[in-house]
Amino acid sequence: MARAKTIYFCQECGYESSKWMGQCPGCRQWNTFVEETVERKAGASADKQIRAVRPVALADIEMKREERFTSGFPELDRVLGGGIVPASLVLVGGDPGIGKSTLLLQVCQKLSGQRISVLYISGEESLTQIKLRAQRIGEFTDSLTLLCETNLETIDGVIRREKPQAVIIDSIQTMYSENISSSPGSVSQVREATGAFMQLAKVLGITIFIVGHVTKEGVVAGPRVLEHMVDTVLYFEGDRHAAYRILRGVKNRFGSTNEIGVFEMRERGLAEVTNPSEYMLSGKPKDASGSVVACAMEGTRPILLEVQALVCRSNFGFPRRTADGTDTNRVNLLMAVLEKRLNLRLSECDAYVNIAGGIKMNEPALDLGIVLAILSSYKECCVDEKTICFGEVGLSGEVRAVNMAKQRILEARKLGFTTCILPKVSLDAQMQADGIHLIGVENVQQAVRKIL
């Protein structure tokens, strides 16, 4: 006979406790324990048999070549590290209405067009609702099959019987197991469902995409251990009222975690943005103070951004500092450097810094762009619209080297820029490019004299 038992779970790391605690002993976070009632079968442990296993020497392990297959979206393949890895478990998170289900349904369309069998399992929509969304996207082949089910045991049986090559689970918070008495979406249910899908992916060699809801803090709902269990974690970011979306990899066992993919939401679904720099610079004002073009790197991709700054006299004793798209503390640090090294009275001014386009960037190479944008607004002078800059600024006002300088210069030349301000230590003879003038600077004083 099953007996009920109350257990407390940590929502961050999954730590179990028989009583509530203010601080988790595992991850040291506060107020993360939630109460759940679980049923355990009496005497279940007595029937278990211990398997005889042996460790394997590292030299005896046979290596197999990693065979990836394309998703049909080069932007998604870039974020995944070159394509979809068979027998992998991929978690896709994002805000409600951002386009997670639309993206994965379009992936199903591309895969089914390659005659790859795909099973789309939905716990939130009916078959009719999925059909309506599919008609807006385009034509599908018979390689795609649909299933509306939330029972984990039933889904397990269907996957083992059908054995598709790829499975979409939308969403993990709706799945439940009859062996656990807690409600769907709870810590134990999400952990049990993720463990079951991970076992299916590894044993049957099936690629499984699972959709995860996010909390108001922007992290996947459920235990933090969920992100540790899967192979890849992707976040779909952006404003649901804007047209552009960014797919960012935050964990990837088979590739880099610095790559991003840019998509545009259209009437017939998501479309790839192959040149994000051109999009980020669209609508840039001409002859306006406080506007500077900088270059950041996301993985191997250089992205040109417009850094905007507005500096004005403060009407209060405590000046206001706001940053959108970058770190506010970094902006405060750079303003302190300007006040100390250039003798500017910025402590009496409000400052607002914005990365145009709705993208979030924290790369140190944006420091020089932020500094010059603040100076441009403070002195009410314009920076030449054909000038680009990048470089990290230290506390002594020095401009430090950044990686992949040549790739940034080539991207700037491709978009028609004629002047590039960069760290002098990053400048060498091999970087000279036709059509663009390179100016190396050692500190912010030199940069100001060259550009303003």
Tab-separated table of C-alpha atoms in Angstrom:
chain	number	residue	atom	x	y	z
A	1	MET	CA	0.000	0.000	0.000
A	2	ALA	CA	1.322	3.443	-0.893
A	3	ARG	CA	1.932	5.905	1.895
A	4	ALA	CA	2.029	9.679	1.619
A	5	LYS	CA	5.056	11.651	2.718
A	6	THR	CA	5.794	15.359	2.762
A	7	ILE	CA	9.172	16.412	1.330
A	8	TYR	CA	10.679	19.848	0.831
A	9	PHE	CA	12.541	20.518	-2.438
A	10	CYS	CA	14.935	23.328	-3.304
A	11	GLN	CA	13.750	24.979	-6.517
A	12	GLU	CA	17.306	25.968	-7.447
A	13	CYS	CA	19.305	22.750	-7.081
A	14	GLY	CA	16.726	20.056	-6.233
A	15	TYR	CA	18.053	19.395	-2.705
A	16	GLU	CA	15.635	17.250	-0.650
A	17	SER	CA	14.844	17.779	3.023
A	18	SER	CA	12.334	16.360	5.464
A	19	LYS	CA	11.731	19.837	6.925
A	20	TRP	CA	11.633	23.406	5.658
A	21	MET	CA	14.846	25.409	5.850
A	22	GLY	CA	15.461	29.082	5.167
A	23	GLN	CA	18.787	28.490	3.414
A	24	CYS	CA	19.512	25.533	1.145
A	25	PRO	CA	22.602	23.564	2.274
A	26	GLY	CA	23.300	22.576	-1.339
A	27	CYS	CA	23.302	25.870	-3.262
A	28	ARG	CA	23.255	28.292	-0.282
A	29	GLN	CA	20.233	30.161	-1.665
A	30	TRP	CA	17.554	31.621	0.603
A	31	ASN	CA	13.790	30.897	0.590
A	32	THR	CA	13.915	28.349	-2.225
A	33	PHE	CA	12.236	25.375	-0.470
A	34	VAL	CA	8.747	24.305	-1.516
A	35	GLU	CA	6.564	21.649	0.053
A	36	GLU	CA	5.337	18.642	-1.913
A	37	THR	CA	3.451	15.499	-1.004
A	38	VAL	CA	4.739	12.333	-2.660
A	39	GLU	CA	3.625	8.727	-2.483
A	40	ARG	CA	6.150	5.989	-1.989
A	41	LYS	CA	5.389	2.317	-2.454
A	42	ALA	CA	5.964	0.233	0.643
A	43	GLY	CA	8.673	-2.356	0.286
A	44	ALA	CA	9.699	-1.173	-3.161
A	45	SER	CA	13.355	-1.024	-2.215
A	46	ALA	CA	13.419	-4.655	-1.100
A	47	ASP	CA	12.590	-5.917	-4.593
A	48	LYS	CA	15.430	-4.049	-6.278
A	49	GLN	CA	18.316	-6.035	-7.710
A	50	ILE	CA	21.804	-4.626	-7.935
A	51	ARG	CA	23.323	-4.952	-11.398
A	52	ALA	CA	26.896	-6.064	-11.785
A	53	VAL	CA	28.780	-3.338	-13.665
A	54	ARG	CA	32.453	-2.803	-14.395
A	55	PRO	CA	34.349	0.409	-15.079
A	56	VAL	CA	35.884	0.845	-18.534
A	57	ALA	CA	39.396	2.102	-19.190
A	58	LEU	CA	39.632	5.350	-21.132
A	59	ALA	CA	41.833	3.720	-23.792
A	60	ASP	CA	39.208	1.006	-24.434
A	61	ILE	CA	36.461	3.450	-25.367
A	62	GLU	CA	35.787	3.551	-29.112
A	63	MET	CA	35.228	6.988	-30.601
A	64	LYS	CA	32.466	7.490	-33.145
A	65	ARG	CA	32.307	10.393	-35.519
A	66	GLU	CA	29.649	12.870	-34.474
A	67	GLU	CA	26.994	12.806	-37.189
A	68	ARG	CA	24.887	15.941	-37.062
A	69	PHE	CA	21.899	16.748	-39.245
A	70	THR	CA	20.645	20.200	-40.143
A	71	SER	CA	17.527	21.739	-38.661
A	72	GLY	CA	16.841	23.674	-41.856
A	73	PHE	CA	17.639	26.956	-40.092
A	74	PRO	CA	21.318	28.016	-40.416
A	75	GLU	CA	20.806	30.416	-37.492
A	76	LEU	CA	19.621	27.572	-35.237
A	77	ASP	CA	22.401	25.289	-36.481
A	78	ARG	CA	24.938	27.993	-35.583
A	79	VAL	CA	23.634	28.206	-32.001
A	80	LEU	CA	23.596	24.399	-31.681
A	81	GLY	CA	27.249	24.235	-32.754
A	82	GLY	CA	26.826	23.106	-36.358
A	83	GLY	CA	23.554	21.172	-36.420
A	84	ILE	CA	21.395	18.828	-34.367
A	85	VAL	CA	23.230	16.052	-32.522
A	86	PRO	CA	21.391	12.690	-32.472
A	87	ALA	CA	20.414	11.346	-29.030
A	88	SER	CA	20.599	14.822	-27.493
A	89	LEU	CA	18.152	16.531	-25.139
A	90	VAL	CA	17.621	20.239	-25.894
A	91	LEU	CA	15.746	22.642	-23.615
A	92	VAL	CA	14.196	25.750	-25.226
A	93	GLY	CA	13.056	28.454	-22.790
A	94	GLY	CA	11.506	31.867	-23.238
A	95	ASP	CA	8.745	34.260	-22.230
A	96	PRO	CA	5.106	33.474	-23.101
A	97	GLY	CA	4.215	34.461	-26.655
A	98	ILE	CA	7.836	34.945	-27.728
A	99	GLY	CA	7.598	32.257	-30.441
A	100	LYS	CA	9.026	29.035	-28.956
A	101	SER	CA	6.242	26.809	-30.289
A	102	THR	CA	6.301	28.555	-33.667
A	103	LEU	CA	10.062	28.054	-33.992
A	104	LEU	CA	9.883	24.354	-33.136
A	105	LEU	CA	6.910	23.789	-35.444
A	106	GLN	CA	8.928	25.360	-38.268
A	107	VAL	CA	11.827	23.065	-37.346
A	108	CYS	CA	9.359	20.166	-37.688
A	109	GLN	CA	8.452	21.451	-41.147
A	110	LYS	CA	12.112	21.586	-42.218
A	111	LEU	CA	12.913	18.136	-40.774
A	112	SER	CA	9.837	16.489	-42.285
A	113	GLY	CA	10.839	17.978	-45.638
A	114	GLN	CA	14.120	16.032	-45.295
A	115	ARG	CA	12.048	12.842	-44.730
A	116	ILE	CA	13.060	12.770	-41.058
A	117	SER	CA	10.280	11.352	-38.883
A	118	VAL	CA	9.169	13.859	-36.250
A	119	LEU	CA	6.661	13.447	-33.413
A	120	TYR	CA	5.180	16.671	-32.014
A	121	ILE	CA	3.683	16.144	-28.542
A	122	SER	CA	1.613	19.016	-27.153
A	123	GLY	CA	0.194	19.275	-23.671
A	124	GLU	CA	-1.142	22.815	-24.116
A	125	GLU	CA	-2.861	22.891	-27.525
A	126	SER	CA	-5.391	20.690	-29.264
A	127	LEU	CA	-4.752	19.084	-32.639
A	128	THR	CA	-7.008	21.678	-34.278
A	129	GLN	CA	-5.036	24.571	-32.789
A	130	ILE	CA	-1.762	23.081	-34.002
A	131	LYS	CA	-3.293	22.573	-37.454
A	132	LEU	CA	-4.322	26.241	-37.629
A	133	ARG	CA	-0.807	27.368	-36.745
A	134	ALA	CA	0.700	24.906	-39.242
A	135	GLN	CA	-1.479	26.256	-42.060
A	136	ARG	CA	-0.095	29.740	-41.431
A	137	ILE	CA	3.476	28.434	-41.624
A	138	GLY	CA	3.203	26.421	-44.842
A	139	GLU	CA	3.064	22.882	-46.225
A	140	PHE	CA	4.028	19.806	-44.183
A	141	THR	CA	4.792	16.245	-45.262
A	142	ASP	CA	3.525	12.983	-43.774
A	143	SER	CA	6.787	12.575	-41.832
A	144	LEU	CA	5.297	14.780	-39.082
A	145	THR	CA	2.841	13.206	-36.656
A	146	LEU	CA	0.993	14.938	-33.810
A	147	LEU	CA	-0.043	13.772	-30.353
A	148	CYS	CA	-1.918	15.639	-27.628
A	149	GLU	CA	-1.075	13.921	-24.348
A	150	THR	CA	0.288	14.803	-20.916
A	151	ASN	CA	0.589	11.361	-19.289
A	152	LEU	CA	4.281	10.492	-19.124
A	153	GLU	CA	3.774	6.720	-19.198
A	154	THR	CA	1.540	6.938	-22.301
A	155	ILE	CA	4.041	9.188	-24.088
A	156	ASP	CA	6.867	6.815	-23.194
A	157	GLY	CA	4.987	3.915	-24.769
A	158	VAL	CA	4.177	5.860	-27.956
A	159	ILE	CA	7.798	6.960	-28.459
A	160	ARG	CA	9.135	3.435	-27.914
A	161	ARG	CA	6.580	2.029	-30.373
A	162	GLU	CA	6.863	4.667	-33.115
A	163	LYS	CA	10.629	5.356	-32.695
A	164	PRO	CA	10.747	8.740	-34.456
A	165	GLN	CA	14.066	10.423	-35.178
A	166	ALA	CA	13.075	13.663	-33.420
A	167	VAL	CA	10.503	14.511	-30.741
A	168	ILE	CA	9.127	17.907	-29.660
A	169	ILE	CA	7.666	18.187	-26.114
A	170	ASP	CA	5.530	21.317	-25.603
A	171	SER	CA	5.850	21.845	-22.700
A	172	ILE	CA	7.713	20.013	-19.921
A	173	GLN	CA	5.615	21.742	-17.220
A	174	THR	CA	2.428	20.034	-18.474
A	175	MET	CA	3.785	16.473	-18.290
A	176	TYR	CA	2.940	14.304	-15.285
A	177	SER	CA	3.671	10.805	-14.036
A	178	GLU	CA	1.061	8.703	-12.266
A	179	ASN	CA	3.755	7.385	-9.930
A	180	ILE	CA	4.080	10.836	-8.324
A	181	SER	CA	1.094	12.356	-6.553
A	182	SER	CA	2.105	16.016	-6.911
A	183	SER	CA	0.495	18.228	-9.555
A	184	PRO	CA	1.971	18.832	-13.046
A	185	GLY	CA	4.619	21.546	-13.107
A	186	SER	CA	5.847	20.782	-9.593
A	187	VAL	CA	9.508	20.194	-8.818
A	188	SER	CA	9.233	16.421	-8.608
A	189	GLN	CA	7.065	16.102	-11.751
A	190	VAL	CA	9.367	18.257	-13.886
A	191	ARG	CA	12.425	16.383	-12.657
A	192	GLU	CA	10.805	12.987	-13.249
A	193	ALA	CA	9.630	13.918	-16.751
A	194	THR	CA	13.021	15.334	-17.755
A	195	GLY	CA	14.774	12.203	-16.464
A	196	ALA	CA	12.419	9.982	-18.468
A	197	PHE	CA	12.970	11.940	-21.691
A	198	MET	CA	16.725	11.954	-21.140
A	199	GLN	CA	16.688	8.166	-20.836
A	200	LEU	CA	14.599	7.853	-24.024
A	201	ALA	CA	16.988	10.121	-25.929
A	202	LYS	CA	20.115	8.224	-24.884
A	203	VAL	CA	18.739	4.675	-25.120
A	204	LEU	CA	16.784	5.018	-28.389
A	205	GLY	CA	19.070	7.583	-30.055
A	206	ILE	CA	16.249	10.121	-30.474
A	207	THR	CA	16.764	13.885	-30.469
A	208	ILE	CA	14.252	15.472	-28.089
A	209	PHE	CA	13.410	19.181	-27.850
A	210	ILE	CA	11.537	20.211	-24.720
A	211	VAL	CA	9.889	23.609	-24.215
A	212	GLY	CA	10.271	25.159	-20.771
A	213	HIS	CA	8.299	28.042	-19.306
A	214	VAL	CA	10.251	30.796	-17.574
A	215	THR	CA	9.630	32.610	-14.303
A	216	LYS	CA	9.402	36.375	-13.845
A	217	GLU	CA	13.149	36.360	-13.145
A	218	GLY	CA	13.742	34.995	-16.666
A	219	VAL	CA	14.885	31.468	-15.716
A	220	VAL	CA	13.232	28.158	-16.600
A	221	ALA	CA	10.479	27.300	-14.144
A	222	GLY	CA	11.083	24.267	-11.974
A	223	PRO	CA	14.212	22.974	-10.277
A	224	ARG	CA	17.569	24.398	-11.351
A	225	VAL	CA	18.761	20.823	-11.780
A	226	LEU	CA	16.630	20.711	-14.951
A	227	GLU	CA	19.247	22.758	-16.827
A	228	HIS	CA	22.010	20.490	-15.533
A	229	MET	CA	20.282	17.347	-16.816
A	230	VAL	CA	19.848	18.391	-20.455
A	231	ASP	CA	22.598	18.599	-23.085
A	232	THR	CA	21.754	22.039	-24.455
A	233	VAL	CA	19.865	25.038	-23.044
A	234	LEU	CA	18.590	27.684	-25.470
A	235	TYR	CA	16.819	30.908	-24.514
A	236	PHE	CA	14.515	32.726	-26.907
A	237	GLU	CA	14.753	36.417	-26.032
A	238	GLY	CA	13.130	39.624	-27.197
A	239	ASP	CA	10.102	41.824	-26.757
A	240	ARG	CA	6.927	40.004	-27.733
A	241	HIS	CA	5.585	43.296	-29.163
A	242	ALA	CA	8.678	43.769	-31.360
A	243	ALA	CA	9.424	41.904	-34.575
A	244	TYR	CA	12.917	40.609	-33.798
A	245	ARG	CA	13.916	37.658	-31.590
A	246	ILE	CA	17.313	36.416	-30.419
A	247	LEU	CA	18.075	32.742	-29.799
A	248	ARG	CA	20.949	32.439	-27.339
A	249	GLY	CA	22.740	29.294	-26.155
A	250	VAL	CA	23.598	29.320	-22.439
A	251	LYS	CA	24.707	25.679	-22.234
A	252	ASN	CA	25.917	23.356	-24.968
A	253	ARG	CA	27.818	20.107	-24.487
A	254	PHE	CA	28.468	19.889	-28.222
A	255	GLY	CA	29.486	23.433	-29.124
A	256	SER	CA	30.077	27.022	-28.092
A	257	THR	CA	27.764	28.921	-25.738
A	258	ASN	CA	28.609	32.333	-27.208
A	259	GLU	CA	26.679	32.068	-30.471
A	260	ILE	CA	23.340	33.759	-31.114
A	261	GLY	CA	20.733	33.477	-33.849
A	262	VAL	CA	18.552	36.404	-34.926
A	263	PHE	CA	14.996	35.892	-36.191
A	264	GLU	CA	12.182	38.162	-37.323
A	265	MET	CA	8.551	37.348	-36.534
A	266	ARG	CA	6.440	37.643	-39.669
A	267	GLU	CA	2.910	36.723	-40.679
A	268	ARG	CA	3.974	33.251	-41.859
A	269	GLY	CA	6.237	32.514	-38.898
A	270	LEU	CA	9.849	33.249	-38.034
A	271	ALA	CA	12.365	34.292	-40.688
A	272	GLU	CA	16.142	34.343	-40.270
A	273	VAL	CA	18.051	37.624	-40.149
A	274	THR	CA	21.293	36.822	-41.946
A	275	ASN	CA	22.859	40.263	-41.411
A	276	PRO	CA	22.097	41.419	-37.839
A	277	SER	CA	24.488	44.378	-38.090
A	278	GLU	CA	22.469	45.958	-40.887
A	279	TYR	CA	19.290	45.546	-38.842
A	280	MET	CA	20.863	46.982	-35.665
A	281	LEU	CA	22.010	50.095	-37.519
A	282	SER	CA	18.760	50.697	-39.395
A	283	GLY	CA	17.184	53.993	-38.407
A	284	LYS	CA	20.405	55.462	-37.009
A	285	PRO	CA	20.028	59.260	-36.822
A	286	LYS	CA	22.360	61.503	-38.788
A	287	ASP	CA	24.265	64.416	-37.244
A	288	ALA	CA	23.008	63.589	-33.740
A	289	SER	CA	25.161	63.878	-30.644
A	290	GLY	CA	25.472	60.902	-28.317
A	291	SER	CA	25.317	58.288	-31.113
A	292	VAL	CA	28.335	56.062	-31.781
A	293	VAL	CA	28.673	52.760	-33.690
A	294	ALA	CA	30.576	50.021	-31.852
A	295	CYS	CA	31.346	46.390	-32.659
A	296	ALA	CA	30.713	43.418	-30.367
A	297	MET	CA	31.396	39.724	-30.886
A	298	GLU	CA	28.863	36.973	-30.241
A	299	GLY	CA	30.845	33.792	-30.654
A	300	THR	CA	32.409	34.012	-34.116
A	301	ARG	CA	29.960	36.625	-35.399
A	302	PRO	CA	30.776	40.369	-35.295
A	303	ILE	CA	27.715	42.546	-34.708
A	304	LEU	CA	27.724	46.298	-35.241
A	305	LEU	CA	25.593	48.200	-32.736
A	306	GLU	CA	24.517	51.784	-32.204
A	307	VAL	CA	25.374	52.989	-28.697
A	308	GLN	CA	23.226	55.946	-27.661
A	309	ALA	CA	23.869	58.229	-24.693
A	310	LEU	CA	22.004	61.206	-23.262
A	311	VAL	CA	23.772	63.331	-20.655
A	312	CYS	CA	21.937	66.285	-19.114
A	313	ARG	CA	22.121	68.457	-16.013
A	314	SER	CA	20.523	66.821	-12.971
A	315	ASN	CA	17.746	68.642	-11.127
A	316	PHE	CA	18.252	66.611	-7.956
A	317	GLY	CA	21.102	66.082	-5.550
A	318	PHE	CA	21.525	62.465	-6.591
A	319	PRO	CA	22.018	62.069	-10.385
A	320	ARG	CA	20.142	59.322	-12.175
A	321	ARG	CA	21.958	56.677	-14.214
A	322	THR	CA	20.043	54.269	-16.483
A	323	ALA	CA	21.319	51.658	-18.933
A	324	ASP	CA	19.223	49.579	-21.340
A	325	GLY	CA	20.950	46.709	-23.134
A	326	THR	CA	24.150	46.845	-21.071
A	327	ASP	CA	25.261	46.714	-17.440
A	328	THR	CA	24.402	49.809	-15.382
A	329	ASN	CA	27.335	49.242	-13.038
A	330	ARG	CA	29.696	49.204	-16.016
A	331	VAL	CA	28.304	52.548	-17.190
A	332	ASN	CA	28.832	54.042	-13.707
A	333	LEU	CA	32.426	52.758	-13.733
A	334	LEU	CA	33.181	54.268	-17.149
A	335	MET	CA	31.695	57.607	-16.105
A	336	ALA	CA	33.920	57.607	-13.022
A	337	VAL	CA	36.945	57.000	-15.279
A	338	LEU	CA	35.951	59.963	-17.477
A	339	GLU	CA	35.460	62.228	-14.483
A	340	LYS	CA	38.848	61.273	-13.025
A	341	ARG	CA	41.002	61.121	-16.180
A	342	LEU	CA	39.404	63.920	-18.244
A	343	ASN	CA	38.303	66.206	-15.383
A	344	LEU	CA	34.673	66.204	-16.451
A	345	ARG	CA	31.922	67.115	-13.972
A	346	LEU	CA	29.696	64.129	-14.726
A	347	SER	CA	28.704	63.725	-11.068
A	348	GLU	CA	26.271	66.619	-11.593
A	349	CYS	CA	24.603	65.035	-14.630
A	350	ASP	CA	21.961	62.430	-15.326
A	351	ALA	CA	23.096	59.796	-17.829
A	352	TYR	CA	21.033	57.431	-19.967
A	353	VAL	CA	22.745	54.789	-22.128
A	354	ASN	CA	20.934	52.580	-24.626
A	355	ILE	CA	21.952	49.806	-27.036
A	356	ALA	CA	19.601	50.372	-29.980
A	357	GLY	CA	17.739	47.372	-31.404
A	358	GLY	CA	16.671	45.675	-28.167
A	359	ILE	CA	19.739	43.432	-27.925
A	360	LYS	CA	21.635	42.926	-24.659
A	361	MET	CA	25.436	43.093	-24.791
A	362	ASN	CA	27.958	43.008	-21.953
A	363	GLU	CA	31.175	42.515	-23.901
A	364	PRO	CA	34.083	44.717	-22.655
A	365	ALA	CA	34.781	45.780	-26.263
A	366	LEU	CA	31.751	48.096	-26.039
A	367	ASP	CA	33.493	50.235	-23.386
A	368	LEU	CA	35.083	52.603	-25.895
A	369	GLY	CA	31.775	53.075	-27.708
A	370	ILE	CA	29.967	53.892	-24.442
A	371	VAL	CA	32.712	56.342	-23.430
A	372	LEU	CA	32.632	58.192	-26.747
A	373	ALA	CA	28.819	58.284	-26.804
A	374	ILE	CA	28.761	59.842	-23.310
A	375	LEU	CA	31.396	62.396	-24.307
A	376	SER	CA	29.572	63.195	-27.544
A	377	SER	CA	26.359	63.935	-25.673
A	378	TYR	CA	28.122	65.857	-22.887
A	379	LYS	CA	30.016	68.130	-25.300
A	380	GLU	CA	27.128	68.362	-27.805
A	381	CYS	CA	29.307	67.322	-30.742
A	382	CYS	CA	28.610	64.657	-33.364
A	383	VAL	CA	30.724	61.640	-34.273
A	384	ASP	CA	31.203	60.940	-37.978
A	385	GLU	CA	28.581	58.418	-39.066
A	386	LYS	CA	31.205	56.451	-41.028
A	387	THR	CA	33.364	55.895	-37.914
A	388	ILE	CA	33.296	52.755	-35.776
A	389	CYS	CA	35.115	51.973	-32.527
A	390	PHE	CA	35.787	49.093	-30.145
A	391	GLY	CA	38.068	48.469	-27.180
A	392	GLU	CA	38.040	47.774	-23.451
A	393	VAL	CA	38.638	50.737	-21.109
A	394	GLY	CA	40.533	50.192	-17.855
A	395	LEU	CA	40.392	52.172	-14.616
A	396	SER	CA	43.494	54.153	-15.577
A	397	GLY	CA	41.803	55.263	-18.800
A	398	GLU	CA	43.879	52.919	-20.946
A	399	VAL	CA	42.314	51.251	-23.989
A	400	ARG	CA	43.036	47.536	-23.759
A	401	ALA	CA	43.141	44.872	-26.470
A	402	VAL	CA	40.145	42.755	-27.480
A	403	ASN	CA	39.976	39.492	-29.399
A	404	MET	CA	39.099	38.996	-33.074
A	405	ALA	CA	39.983	42.574	-34.071
A	406	LYS	CA	40.444	41.651	-37.735
A	407	GLN	CA	36.965	40.133	-38.016
A	408	ARG	CA	35.468	43.305	-36.549
A	409	ILE	CA	37.349	45.481	-39.051
A	410	LEU	CA	36.233	43.375	-42.023
A	411	GLU	CA	32.592	43.563	-40.883
A	412	ALA	CA	32.854	47.352	-40.583
A	413	ARG	CA	34.356	47.645	-44.066
A	414	LYS	CA	31.626	45.440	-45.502
A	415	LEU	CA	28.983	47.853	-44.216
A	416	GLY	CA	30.732	50.909	-45.644
A	417	PHE	CA	32.573	52.401	-42.647
A	418	THR	CA	35.701	54.378	-43.507
A	419	THR	CA	37.354	54.921	-40.092
A	420	CYS	CA	37.925	52.520	-37.206
A	421	ILE	CA	39.146	53.490	-33.712
A	422	LEU	CA	40.702	50.477	-31.983
A	423	PRO	CA	43.301	49.645	-29.302
A	424	LYS	CA	46.824	50.356	-30.470
A	425	VAL	CA	48.049	47.018	-29.073
A	426	SER	CA	45.595	45.212	-31.385
A	427	LEU	CA	46.843	47.034	-34.480
A	428	ASP	CA	49.398	45.341	-36.714
A	429	ALA	CA	50.361	45.372	-40.374
A	430	GLN	CA	48.223	42.348	-41.225
A	431	MET	CA	45.038	44.188	-40.246
A	432	GLN	CA	45.379	46.908	-42.864
A	433	ALA	CA	42.315	46.713	-45.094
A	434	ASP	CA	41.495	48.616	-48.259
A	435	GLY	CA	38.835	51.286	-47.904
A	436	ILE	CA	39.020	51.764	-44.116
A	437	HIS	CA	41.403	53.935	-42.087
A	438	LEU	CA	42.605	52.341	-38.837
A	439	ILE	CA	43.488	54.559	-35.867
A	440	GLY	CA	45.137	52.935	-32.855
A	441	VAL	CA	44.748	54.634	-29.467
A	442	GLU	CA	46.378	53.901	-26.102
A	443	ASN	CA	43.980	55.750	-23.787
A	444	VAL	CA	40.690	57.632	-23.767
A	445	GLN	CA	42.461	60.989	-24.088
A	446	GLN	CA	43.856	59.984	-27.489
A	447	ALA	CA	40.488	58.601	-28.569
A	448	VAL	CA	38.765	61.875	-27.702
A	449	ARG	CA	41.317	63.906	-29.680
A	450	LYS	CA	40.978	61.614	-32.714
A	451	ILE	CA	37.206	61.460	-32.907
A	452	LEU	CA	35.673	64.543	-31.266
